[in-house]
């Protein structure tokens, strides 16, 4: 009974949480991979269409971005374009606010992976301690036999398996986390570049609008001056 209890202690109470953490890690990784895959595959085409349309008609660009609200880049471009007759300062703030909002979505899953990285090795150490406890329990009598050697080997195996499993889960979480950090960093730089291009287009649009209004006002004032 003691041996069965020790096996449950080293296996059930340690390996089951490690199995849960591994499932959580894979689930989080799959969700994040799908998020980044959809975004990276489609974003360049969406950005090209929106920026090309914005150079001619801001409302058309807004409509294109509106159709892509399911992606982060679509929501990012739509936020400033949906403003009506906004000043350049407000347009810039809208771009910055949209970028910050989408960055929060990009950080999703990081805390889960960081928690797995912290907990999994500790569970591995706990399993190692339980396995070593089982080993010392069989060695304390000082008897050497094939049965005792088998029990000792079993305890050492439990200790090594628990430790290796905990480290493997933590390393897996670390690898996924580092990949997502690199992808997010590049993506944030890309968002910043796209936001700057859109802002320049809007500034040019505002300048052309103000120039056209000034020309119209100048033409309307000329007849009045002749009448005087």
PDB file of N, CA, C and O in Angstrom, residues 151-191:
ATOM      1  N   UNK A 151      12.337  -1.304  -6.582  1.00  0.00           N
ATOM      2  CA  UNK A 151      11.612  -0.175  -6.009  1.00  0.00           C
ATOM      3  C   UNK A 151      12.446   1.092  -6.053  1.00  0.00           C
ATOM      4  O   UNK A 151      11.941   2.182  -6.322  1.00  0.00           O
ATOM      5  N   UNK A 152      13.754   0.940  -5.765  1.00  0.00           N
ATOM      6  CA  UNK A 152      14.647   2.099  -5.827  1.00  0.00           C
ATOM      7  C   UNK A 152      14.719   2.653  -7.241  1.00  0.00           C
ATOM      8  O   UNK A 152      14.645   3.865  -7.470  1.00  0.00           O
ATOM      9  N   UNK A 153      14.855   1.744  -8.210  1.00  0.00           N
ATOM     10  CA  UNK A 153      14.903   2.181  -9.606  1.00  0.00           C
ATOM     11  C   UNK A 153      13.603   2.860 -10.011  1.00  0.00           C
ATOM     12  O   UNK A 153      13.600   3.852 -10.750  1.00  0.00           O
ATOM     13  N   UNK A 154      12.471   2.327  -9.519  1.00  0.00           N
ATOM     14  CA  UNK A 154      11.179   2.934  -9.827  1.00  0.00           C
ATOM     15  C   UNK A 154      11.084   4.341  -9.250  1.00  0.00           C
ATOM     16  O   UNK A 154      10.589   5.260  -9.908  1.00  0.00           O
ATOM     17  N   UNK A 155      11.566   4.525  -8.020  1.00  0.00           N
ATOM     18  CA  UNK A 155      11.526   5.851  -7.405  1.00  0.00           C
ATOM     19  C   UNK A 155      12.393   6.848  -8.136  1.00  0.00           C
ATOM     20  O   UNK A 155      12.006   8.008  -8.348  1.00  0.00           O
ATOM     21  N   UNK A 156      13.587   6.400  -8.551  1.00  0.00           N
ATOM     22  CA  UNK A 156      14.477   7.293  -9.296  1.00  0.00           C
ATOM     23  C   UNK A 156      13.860   7.649 -10.649  1.00  0.00           C
ATOM     24  O   UNK A 156      13.945   8.791 -11.109  1.00  0.00           O
ATOM     25  N   UNK A 157      13.239   6.665 -11.287  1.00  0.00           N
ATOM     26  CA  UNK A 157      12.589   6.923 -12.575  1.00  0.00           C
ATOM     27  C   UNK A 157      11.468   7.944 -12.426  1.00  0.00           C
ATOM     28  O   UNK A 157      11.321   8.840 -13.259  1.00  0.00           O
ATOM     29  N   UNK A 158      10.677   7.808 -11.360  1.00  0.00           N
ATOM     30  CA  UNK A 158       9.618   8.775 -11.115  1.00  0.00           C
ATOM     31  C   UNK A 158      10.186  10.173 -10.938  1.00  0.00           C
ATOM     32  O   UNK A 158       9.646  11.163 -11.463  1.00  0.00           O
ATOM     33  N   UNK A 159      11.286  10.243 -10.196  1.00  0.00           N
ATOM     34  CA  UNK A 159      11.904  11.553  -9.963  1.00  0.00           C
ATOM     35  C   UNK A 159      12.395  12.170 -11.265  1.00  0.00           C
ATOM     36  O   UNK A 159      12.169  13.359 -11.532  1.00  0.00           O
ATOM     37  N   UNK A 160      13.047  11.377 -12.104  1.00  0.00           N
ATOM     38  CA  UNK A 160      13.598  11.901 -13.354  1.00  0.00           C
ATOM     39  C   UNK A 160      12.484  12.270 -14.338  1.00  0.00           C
ATOM     40  O   UNK A 160      12.559  13.291 -15.017  1.00  0.00           O
ATOM     41  N   UNK A 161      11.455  11.426 -14.409  1.00  0.00           N
ATOM     42  CA  UNK A 161      10.355  11.698 -15.343  1.00  0.00           C
ATOM     43  C   UNK A 161       9.623  12.977 -14.969  1.00  0.00           C
ATOM     44  O   UNK A 161       9.313  13.816 -15.819  1.00  0.00           O
ATOM     45  N   UNK A 162       9.337  13.144 -13.677  1.00  0.00           N
ATOM     46  CA  UNK A 162       8.639  14.353 -13.237  1.00  0.00           C
ATOM     47  C   UNK A 162       9.466  15.599 -13.515  1.00  0.00           C
ATOM     48  O   UNK A 162       8.956  16.611 -14.018  1.00  0.00           O
ATOM     49  N   UNK A 163      10.752  15.530 -13.214  1.00  0.00           N
ATOM     50  CA  UNK A 163      11.620  16.680 -13.446  1.00  0.00           C
ATOM     51  C   UNK A 163      11.734  16.996 -14.935  1.00  0.00           C
ATOM     52  O   UNK A 163      11.633  18.159 -15.347  1.00  0.00           O
ATOM     53  N   UNK A 164      11.937  15.941 -15.759  1.00  0.00           N
ATOM     54  CA  UNK A 164      12.069  16.150 -17.196  1.00  0.00           C
ATOM     55  C   UNK A 164      10.770  16.681 -17.804  1.00  0.00           C
ATOM     56  O   UNK A 164      10.794  17.561 -18.678  1.00  0.00           O
ATOM     57  N   UNK A 165       9.637  16.184 -17.336  1.00  0.00           N
ATOM     58  CA  UNK A 165       8.351  16.656 -17.858  1.00  0.00           C
ATOM     59  C   UNK A 165       8.125  18.125 -17.508  1.00  0.00           C
ATOM     60  O   UNK A 165       7.692  18.924 -18.357  1.00  0.00           O
ATOM     61  N   UNK A 166       8.404  18.478 -16.263  1.00  0.00           N
ATOM     62  CA  UNK A 166       8.238  19.873 -15.858  1.00  0.00           C
ATOM     63  C   UNK A 166       9.111  20.815 -16.654  1.00  0.00           C
ATOM     64  O   UNK A 166       8.654  21.875 -17.123  1.00  0.00           O
ATOM     65  N   UNK A 167      10.372  20.452 -16.867  1.00  0.00           N
ATOM     66  CA  UNK A 167      11.271  21.293 -17.644  1.00  0.00           C
ATOM     67  C   UNK A 167      10.854  21.348 -19.110  1.00  0.00           C
ATOM     68  O   UNK A 167      10.953  22.403 -19.753  1.00  0.00           O
ATOM     69  N   UNK A 168      10.374  20.215 -19.646  1.00  0.00           N
ATOM     70  CA  UNK A 168       9.953  20.188 -21.059  1.00  0.00           C
ATOM     71  C   UNK A 168       8.769  21.116 -21.292  1.00  0.00           C
ATOM     72  O   UNK A 168       8.735  21.862 -22.277  1.00  0.00           O
ATOM     73  N   UNK A 169       7.787  21.073 -20.391  1.00  0.00           N
ATOM     74  CA  UNK A 169       6.623  21.947 -20.534  1.00  0.00           C
ATOM     75  C   UNK A 169       7.035  23.409 -20.425  1.00  0.00           C
ATOM     76  O   UNK A 169       6.568  24.271 -21.196  1.00  0.00           O
ATOM     77  N   UNK A 170       7.931  23.715 -19.478  1.00  0.00           N
ATOM     78  CA  UNK A 170       8.385  25.094 -19.313  1.00  0.00           C
ATOM     79  C   UNK A 170       9.165  25.578 -20.535  1.00  0.00           C
ATOM     80  O   UNK A 170       8.992  26.714 -20.989  1.00  0.00           O
ATOM     81  N   UNK A 171      10.017  24.717 -21.078  1.00  0.00           N
ATOM     82  CA  UNK A 171      10.798  25.085 -22.268  1.00  0.00           C
ATOM     83  C   UNK A 171       9.876  25.296 -23.461  1.00  0.00           C
ATOM     84  O   UNK A 171      10.055  26.240 -24.249  1.00  0.00           O
ATOM     85  N   UNK A 172       8.879  24.437 -23.606  1.00  0.00           N
ATOM     86  CA  UNK A 172       7.916  24.592 -24.703  1.00  0.00           C
ATOM     87  C   UNK A 172       7.174  25.922 -24.605  1.00  0.00           C
ATOM     88  O   UNK A 172       7.016  26.643 -25.601  1.00  0.00           O
ATOM     89  N   UNK A 173       6.740  26.261 -23.392  1.00  0.00           N
ATOM     90  CA  UNK A 173       6.061  27.549 -23.198  1.00  0.00           C
ATOM     91  C   UNK A 173       7.000  28.714 -23.502  1.00  0.00           C
ATOM     92  O   UNK A 173       6.589  29.722 -24.089  1.00  0.00           O
ATOM     93  N   UNK A 174       8.271  28.581 -23.114  1.00  0.00           N
ATOM     94  CA  UNK A 174       9.246  29.639 -23.370  1.00  0.00           C
ATOM     95  C   UNK A 174       9.482  29.826 -24.863  1.00  0.00           C
ATOM     96  O   UNK A 174       9.569  30.963 -25.354  1.00  0.00           O
ATOM     97  N   UNK A 175       9.576  28.724 -25.611  1.00  0.00           N
ATOM     98  CA  UNK A 175       9.794  28.811 -27.056  1.00  0.00           C
ATOM     99  C   UNK A 175       8.629  29.537 -27.731  1.00  0.00           C
ATOM    100  O   UNK A 175       8.830  30.461 -28.543  1.00  0.00           O
ATOM    101  N   UNK A 176       7.408  29.143 -27.398  1.00  0.00           N
ATOM    102  CA  UNK A 176       6.241  29.808 -27.991  1.00  0.00           C
ATOM    103  C   UNK A 176       6.196  31.285 -27.604  1.00  0.00           C
ATOM    104  O   UNK A 176       5.879  32.145 -28.435  1.00  0.00           O
ATOM    105  N   UNK A 177       6.499  31.578 -26.351  1.00  0.00           N
ATOM    106  CA  UNK A 177       6.464  32.965 -25.894  1.00  0.00           C
ATOM    107  C   UNK A 177       7.470  33.824 -26.643  1.00  0.00           C
ATOM    108  O   UNK A 177       7.144  34.943 -27.067  1.00  0.00           O
ATOM    109  N   UNK A 178       8.692  33.321 -26.830  1.00  0.00           N
ATOM    110  CA  UNK A 178       9.713  34.085 -27.538  1.00  0.00           C
ATOM    111  C   UNK A 178       9.323  34.301 -29.006  1.00  0.00           C
ATOM    112  O   UNK A 178       9.543  35.379 -29.568  1.00  0.00           O
ATOM    113  N   UNK A 179       8.730  33.288 -29.629  1.00  0.00           N
ATOM    114  CA  UNK A 179       8.286  33.442 -31.012  1.00  0.00           C
ATOM    115  C   UNK A 179       7.217  34.525 -31.115  1.00  0.00           C
ATOM    116  O   UNK A 179       7.272  35.396 -31.997  1.00  0.00           O
ATOM    117  N   UNK A 180       6.257  34.504 -30.208  1.00  0.00           N
ATOM    118  CA  UNK A 180       5.179  35.491 -30.248  1.00  0.00           C
ATOM    119  C   UNK A 180       5.707  36.894 -29.949  1.00  0.00           C
ATOM    120  O   UNK A 180       5.208  37.873 -30.502  1.00  0.00           O
ATOM    121  N   UNK A 181       6.695  37.009 -29.078  1.00  0.00           N
ATOM    122  CA  UNK A 181       7.280  38.327 -28.780  1.00  0.00           C
ATOM    123  C   UNK A 181       7.958  38.903 -30.022  1.00  0.00           C
ATOM    124  O   UNK A 181       7.819  40.097 -30.334  1.00  0.00           O
ATOM    125  N   UNK A 182       8.701  38.062 -30.740  1.00  0.00           N
ATOM    126  CA  UNK A 182       9.387  38.527 -31.953  1.00  0.00           C
ATOM    127  C   UNK A 182       8.366  38.951 -33.019  1.00  0.00           C
ATOM    128  O   UNK A 182       8.487  40.019 -33.637  1.00  0.00           O
ATOM    129  N   UNK A 183       7.339  38.119 -33.212  1.00  0.00           N
ATOM    130  CA  UNK A 183       6.309  38.444 -34.211  1.00  0.00           C
ATOM    131  C   UNK A 183       5.577  39.722 -33.826  1.00  0.00           C
ATOM    132  O   UNK A 183       5.305  40.586 -34.672  1.00  0.00           O
ATOM    133  N   UNK A 184       5.266  39.864 -32.532  1.00  0.00           N
ATOM    134  CA  UNK A 184       4.544  41.062 -32.078  1.00  0.00           C
ATOM    135  C   UNK A 184       5.391  42.312 -32.261  1.00  0.00           C
ATOM    136  O   UNK A 184       4.880  43.371 -32.649  1.00  0.00           O
ATOM    137  N   UNK A 185       6.678  42.213 -31.980  1.00  0.00           N
ATOM    138  CA  UNK A 185       7.553  43.377 -32.142  1.00  0.00           C
ATOM    139  C   UNK A 185       7.588  43.836 -33.600  1.00  0.00           C
ATOM    140  O   UNK A 185       7.480  45.042 -33.888  1.00  0.00           O
ATOM    141  N   UNK A 186       7.715  42.897 -34.510  1.00  0.00           N
ATOM    142  CA  UNK A 186       7.708  43.251 -35.933  1.00  0.00           C
ATOM    143  C   UNK A 186       6.352  43.810 -36.349  1.00  0.00           C
ATOM    144  O   UNK A 186       6.277  44.740 -37.159  1.00  0.00           O
ATOM    145  N   UNK A 187       5.297  43.241 -35.800  1.00  0.00           N
ATOM    146  CA  UNK A 187       3.962  43.695 -36.164  1.00  0.00           C
ATOM    147  C   UNK A 187       3.694  45.111 -35.672  1.00  0.00           C
ATOM    148  O   UNK A 187       3.077  45.922 -36.381  1.00  0.00           O
ATOM    149  N   UNK A 188       4.153  45.429 -34.484  1.00  0.00           N
ATOM    150  CA  UNK A 188       3.971  46.781 -33.952  1.00  0.00           C
ATOM    151  C   UNK A 188       4.729  47.803 -34.795  1.00  0.00           C
ATOM    152  O   UNK A 188       4.240  48.911 -35.027  1.00  0.00           O
ATOM    153  N   UNK A 189       5.917  47.433 -35.254  1.00  0.00           N
ATOM    154  CA  UNK A 189       6.669  48.324 -36.141  1.00  0.00           C
ATOM    155  C   UNK A 189       5.925  48.520 -37.462  1.00  0.00           C
ATOM    156  O   UNK A 189       5.899  49.631 -38.015  1.00  0.00           O
ATOM    157  N   UNK A 190       5.314  47.453 -37.952  1.00  0.00           N
ATOM    158  CA  UNK A 190       4.552  47.546 -39.200  1.00  0.00           C
ATOM    159  C   UNK A 190       3.326  48.435 -39.028  1.00  0.00           C
ATOM    160  O   UNK A 190       3.009  49.254 -39.894  1.00  0.00           O
ATOM    161  N   UNK A 191       2.631  48.288 -37.900  1.00  0.00           N
ATOM    162  CA  UNK A 191       1.480  49.144 -37.618  1.00  0.00           C
ATOM    163  C   UNK A 191       1.899  50.605 -37.551  1.00  0.00           C
ATOM    164  O   UNK A 191       1.187  51.487 -38.034  1.00  0.00           O
TER     165      UNK A 191
END
